[in-house]
Short mmCIF file of C-alpha atoms in Angstrom, two decimals:
data_model
loop_
_atom_site.label_atom_id
_atom_site.label_comp_id
_atom_site.label_asym_id
_atom_site.label_seq_id
_atom_site.Cartn_x
_atom_site.Cartn_y
_atom_site.Cartn_z
CA MET A 26 116.65 71.59 93.65
CA LYS A 27 116.49 73.81 96.89
CA LYS A 28 113.07 75.35 97.29
CA LEU A 29 112.96 79.44 98.45
CA VAL A 30 110.24 80.73 100.95
CA SER A 31 110.23 84.69 100.44
CA ALA A 32 108.62 87.14 102.47
CA ASN A 33 105.58 87.19 100.46
CA GLU A 34 105.00 83.40 101.00
CA VAL A 35 104.63 83.94 104.66
CA LYS A 36 102.21 87.03 103.84
CA VAL A 37 99.88 84.33 102.12
CA ALA A 38 100.26 82.21 104.53
CA ALA A 39 99.19 84.24 107.41
CA GLU A 40 96.83 85.91 105.78
CA LYS A 41 95.28 82.11 105.60
CA GLY A 42 95.53 81.81 109.63
CA GLN A 43 98.21 79.48 109.08
CA LYS A 44 100.62 79.90 112.21
CA ALA A 45 103.00 77.13 111.32
CA PHE A 46 104.99 77.16 107.94
CA TYR A 47 106.50 73.79 107.30
CA VAL A 48 109.99 73.44 105.79
CA ASP A 49 112.21 70.76 104.77
CA CYS A 50 116.16 70.35 104.47
CA ASN A 51 115.77 71.41 100.77
CA THR A 52 114.30 74.38 102.36
CA ILE A 53 116.36 78.12 102.03
CA ILE A 54 114.52 80.88 104.13
CA THR A 55 115.06 84.33 103.34
CA ALA A 56 116.03 87.09 105.84
CA ALA A 57 112.81 89.41 104.67
CA ALA A 58 110.52 86.03 105.32
CA LYS A 59 112.31 85.20 108.82
CA ASP A 60 111.38 89.02 109.56
CA LEU A 61 108.29 88.87 108.67
CA ALA A 62 107.28 85.77 110.11
CA LYS A 63 108.17 86.68 113.66
CA GLU A 64 105.85 89.98 113.18
CA LEU A 65 103.44 87.83 111.85
CA GLY A 66 103.25 85.33 114.58
CA VAL A 67 104.17 82.56 111.97
CA GLU A 68 106.74 79.85 113.10
CA PHE A 69 109.01 77.43 110.67
CA THR A 70 108.31 73.74 111.25
CA SER A 71 110.27 70.91 110.28
CA GLU A 72 108.01 69.12 107.74
CA SER A 73 109.11 66.00 108.77
CA SER A 74 107.09 66.34 112.00
CA ALA A 75 103.72 65.85 109.79
CA VAL A 76 104.76 63.27 107.78
CA GLY A 77 106.94 59.69 108.99
CA ASN A 78 109.45 60.18 106.39
CA SER A 79 112.76 61.79 105.05
CA PRO A 80 113.58 63.31 108.75
CA CYS A 81 115.02 66.69 109.06
CA ASN A 82 116.23 66.89 112.26
CA GLU A 83 119.02 69.46 113.57
CA SER A 84 121.65 67.24 113.04
CA SER A 85 120.62 66.07 109.76
CA LEU A 86 120.37 69.67 109.14
CA PRO A 87 124.02 70.91 106.71
CA LYS A 88 126.43 73.40 109.35
CA LYS A 89 125.98 76.94 108.41
CA GLU A 90 129.18 77.42 107.03
CA ASN A 91 128.53 74.20 104.05
CA ARG A 92 125.20 75.80 103.37
CA GLU A 93 127.29 79.10 102.98
CA ASN A 94 129.66 77.08 100.72
CA GLU A 95 126.38 74.92 98.68
CA ILE A 96 125.02 78.15 96.69
CA ASP A 97 124.61 77.86 93.13
CA PRO A 98 123.62 79.79 90.19
CA GLU A 99 120.29 78.49 90.22
CA MET A 100 119.96 79.36 94.00
CA ILE A 101 120.80 82.88 92.97
CA PHE A 102 118.32 83.19 90.60
CA GLN A 103 115.29 81.72 92.61
CA VAL A 104 116.59 84.71 95.69
CA VAL A 105 116.91 87.63 92.56
CA LYS A 106 113.15 86.38 91.07
CA SER A 107 111.43 86.27 94.74
CA VAL A 108 113.36 89.89 95.47
CA LEU A 109 112.09 91.53 92.35
CA ALA A 110 108.75 89.98 92.77
CA ASN A 111 107.95 91.27 95.91
CA ARG A 112 109.51 94.88 94.83
CA LEU A 113 106.73 94.85 92.48
CA LEU A 114 103.91 94.08 95.07
CA GLU A 115 105.13 96.66 96.78
CA SER A 116 102.60 99.27 94.54
CA VAL A 117 99.95 96.89 94.99
CA SER A 118 97.47 96.78 97.49
CA SER A 119 97.24 94.01 99.76
CA PRO A 120 94.23 91.66 100.55
CA ASN A 121 92.29 92.92 103.23
CA LEU A 122 93.90 91.22 106.78
CA GLU A 123 91.53 90.94 110.07
CA THR A 124 93.16 94.44 110.31
CA PRO A 125 94.42 96.97 108.17
CA PHE A 126 98.02 96.93 110.53
CA ARG A 127 99.90 95.40 113.38
CA ALA A 128 100.48 97.39 116.54
CA ASP A 129 101.43 97.07 119.40
CA GLY A 130 102.78 99.90 122.62
CA ASP A 131 101.51 100.97 126.20
CA SER A 132 98.12 101.92 126.86
CA LYS A 133 99.56 103.58 129.98
CA SER A 134 101.64 105.89 128.48
CA GLY A 135 99.83 105.99 125.19
CA LEU A 136 102.88 104.91 123.35
CA LYS A 137 102.45 102.56 119.69
CA ILE A 138 104.62 100.89 117.45
CA VAL A 139 103.13 100.59 113.70
CA ARG A 140 104.75 97.25 112.58
CA GLY A 141 105.28 99.07 109.01
CA ARG A 142 105.43 95.61 107.20
CA THR A 143 101.88 94.78 108.17
CA VAL A 144 100.25 97.82 106.94
CA ASN A 145 97.45 97.50 103.73
CA LEU A 146 96.42 100.13 101.58
CA GLU A 147 93.06 101.28 100.48
CA THR A 148 92.44 103.53 97.56
CA PHE A 149 92.47 107.29 98.09
CA ASP A 150 89.58 109.15 96.45
CA THR A 151 91.27 112.03 95.14
CA GLY A 152 87.91 112.63 93.21
CA ASP A 153 89.11 111.18 89.84
CA SER A 154 88.69 107.44 89.31
CA SER A 155 91.83 107.41 86.73
CA THR A 156 94.56 108.64 89.65
CA ASP A 157 96.14 105.47 91.54
CA VAL A 158 96.73 106.21 94.51
CA ALA A 159 96.35 104.29 97.98
CA TYR A 160 97.16 105.35 101.84
CA ARG A 161 96.85 103.94 104.99
CA GLU A 162 96.01 105.85 108.47
CA VAL A 163 97.87 104.74 111.08
CA ILE A 164 97.93 107.33 114.08
CA SER A 165 93.97 108.77 113.88
CA LYS A 166 92.57 111.66 115.99
CA GLU A 167 91.81 108.91 118.61
CA ASP A 168 95.56 108.50 118.96
CA SER A 169 96.66 112.13 119.16
CA GLN A 170 96.46 115.59 117.85
CA MET A 171 98.27 115.03 114.94
CA SER A 172 97.82 111.77 112.03
CA ALA A 173 100.56 109.83 110.03
CA GLY A 174 100.05 107.61 108.01
CA PHE A 175 101.60 105.89 104.70
CA LEU A 176 100.40 107.43 100.91
CA THR A 177 101.67 105.79 96.92
CA ILE A 178 101.12 107.24 93.99
CA GLU A 179 101.79 105.37 90.80
CA LYS A 180 102.07 107.28 87.29
CA SER A 181 99.39 109.44 88.29
CA SER A 182 98.49 112.88 89.44
CA PHE A 183 96.20 114.87 91.36
CA ASP A 184 95.17 118.30 92.73
CA TRP A 185 94.34 119.36 96.15
CA GLU A 186 93.93 121.72 98.75
CA LEU A 187 95.31 121.41 102.07
CA CYS A 188 93.12 122.63 105.16
CA TYR A 189 95.74 121.45 107.80
CA GLU A 190 99.39 121.90 107.95
CA GLU A 191 101.30 118.57 106.56
CA ILE A 192 105.20 117.26 107.06
CA ASP A 193 106.09 114.50 104.49
CA ILE A 194 108.89 111.87 103.89
CA VAL A 195 109.67 110.32 100.78
CA LEU A 196 110.53 106.65 101.37
CA GLU A 197 110.51 105.54 97.79
CA GLY A 198 110.54 107.09 94.80
CA SER A 199 110.28 110.45 93.47
CA LEU A 200 107.25 113.10 94.04
CA THR A 201 106.67 115.92 91.81
CA ILE A 202 104.70 118.89 94.03
CA THR A 203 103.48 121.67 92.10
CA ILE A 204 102.44 125.09 94.69
CA ASN A 205 101.73 129.30 92.66
CA GLY A 206 102.37 127.95 89.04
CA GLU A 207 105.97 125.91 89.96
CA THR A 208 106.86 122.37 89.81
CA TYR A 209 109.19 120.89 92.74
CA HIS A 210 110.77 117.49 92.49
CA ALA A 211 111.87 115.69 96.06
CA HIS A 212 113.09 112.38 96.14
CA GLN A 213 113.85 109.22 98.61
CA GLY A 214 115.13 110.80 102.14
CA ASP A 215 113.67 114.04 100.55
CA VAL A 216 111.56 116.08 103.92
CA LEU A 217 108.71 118.34 102.82
CA PHE A 218 106.18 120.75 104.71
CA VAL A 219 103.30 122.32 103.00
CA PRO A 220 101.44 124.49 105.06
CA ASN A 221 97.62 125.36 105.33
CA GLY A 222 95.48 126.95 103.11
CA SER A 223 97.97 124.85 99.86
CA LYS A 224 96.54 124.04 96.73
CA VAL A 225 98.66 122.14 95.46
CA THR A 226 99.04 118.65 92.58
CA TRP A 227 100.46 115.90 93.93
CA GLY A 228 101.77 113.15 91.35
CA SER A 229 104.71 110.87 90.06
CA SER A 230 105.67 109.86 86.71
CA ASP A 231 106.43 106.51 87.78
CA TYR A 232 106.15 105.39 91.65
CA VAL A 233 106.57 107.07 95.13
CA LYS A 234 105.86 106.19 98.57
CA LEU A 235 105.29 108.87 101.16
CA PHE A 236 105.16 109.10 105.17
CA TYR A 237 102.39 111.80 105.99
CA VAL A 238 102.16 113.69 109.34
CA THR A 239 99.23 116.60 109.45
CA TYR A 240 97.71 119.05 112.10
CA PRO A 241 95.28 118.48 113.13
CA ALA A 242 94.22 115.21 113.31
CA ASN A 243 90.71 115.37 111.98
CA TRP A 244 91.48 116.29 108.43
CA PRO A 245 88.84 114.59 106.73
CA ASP A 246 86.05 116.23 108.81
CA LEU A 247 87.20 119.51 107.54
CA MET A 248 87.83 118.57 104.41
CA ALA A 249 84.05 117.42 103.81
CA GLN A 250 83.09 120.88 105.76
CA GLN A 251 84.66 122.37 102.42
#
């Protein structure tokens, strides 16, 4: 049976400091795993270079069109299983890496590119320990007059008073927001603007992932002064 390498396995290898991921002729690498390996600097290497038998050189590998014809029910099952497992892991805070996320850019111009697949969330303090809320700020006051980041809510709700302006984009799931006694629902692709001074209740009956932008960027300092 062929072995399937998923994005989660690549992530675990990177967390252990591995720069090479050994594979053989019977290994199938998902597209997501290849993309993440490139982002994390992990290189797929033939296992034959580490062991002296069962050589797996390019000439012995099946041609692309032949590999496509070799797909069988067991392989499809393994692919679906891997996709479902990765989806379940998205709502769980990932183990801490050396840095909370990977970013590239240009120091002269100030350009910053945050690699979203590498962002690790941490618990967001809502004031209620029973809530399941996590976030990670990826643009801060050191970068801009605005801040930005990711936030997830899972089967929880919490009250919040804003001392800043906020724009949110729903990336996954569904959000409920209650303001002035009225509850509104937002879904994937929807954009919200929440004015300064608003008293709202954020929540999700299932799971939601947001990308937020706030102005000004020093909102944590402003919250502490309240």
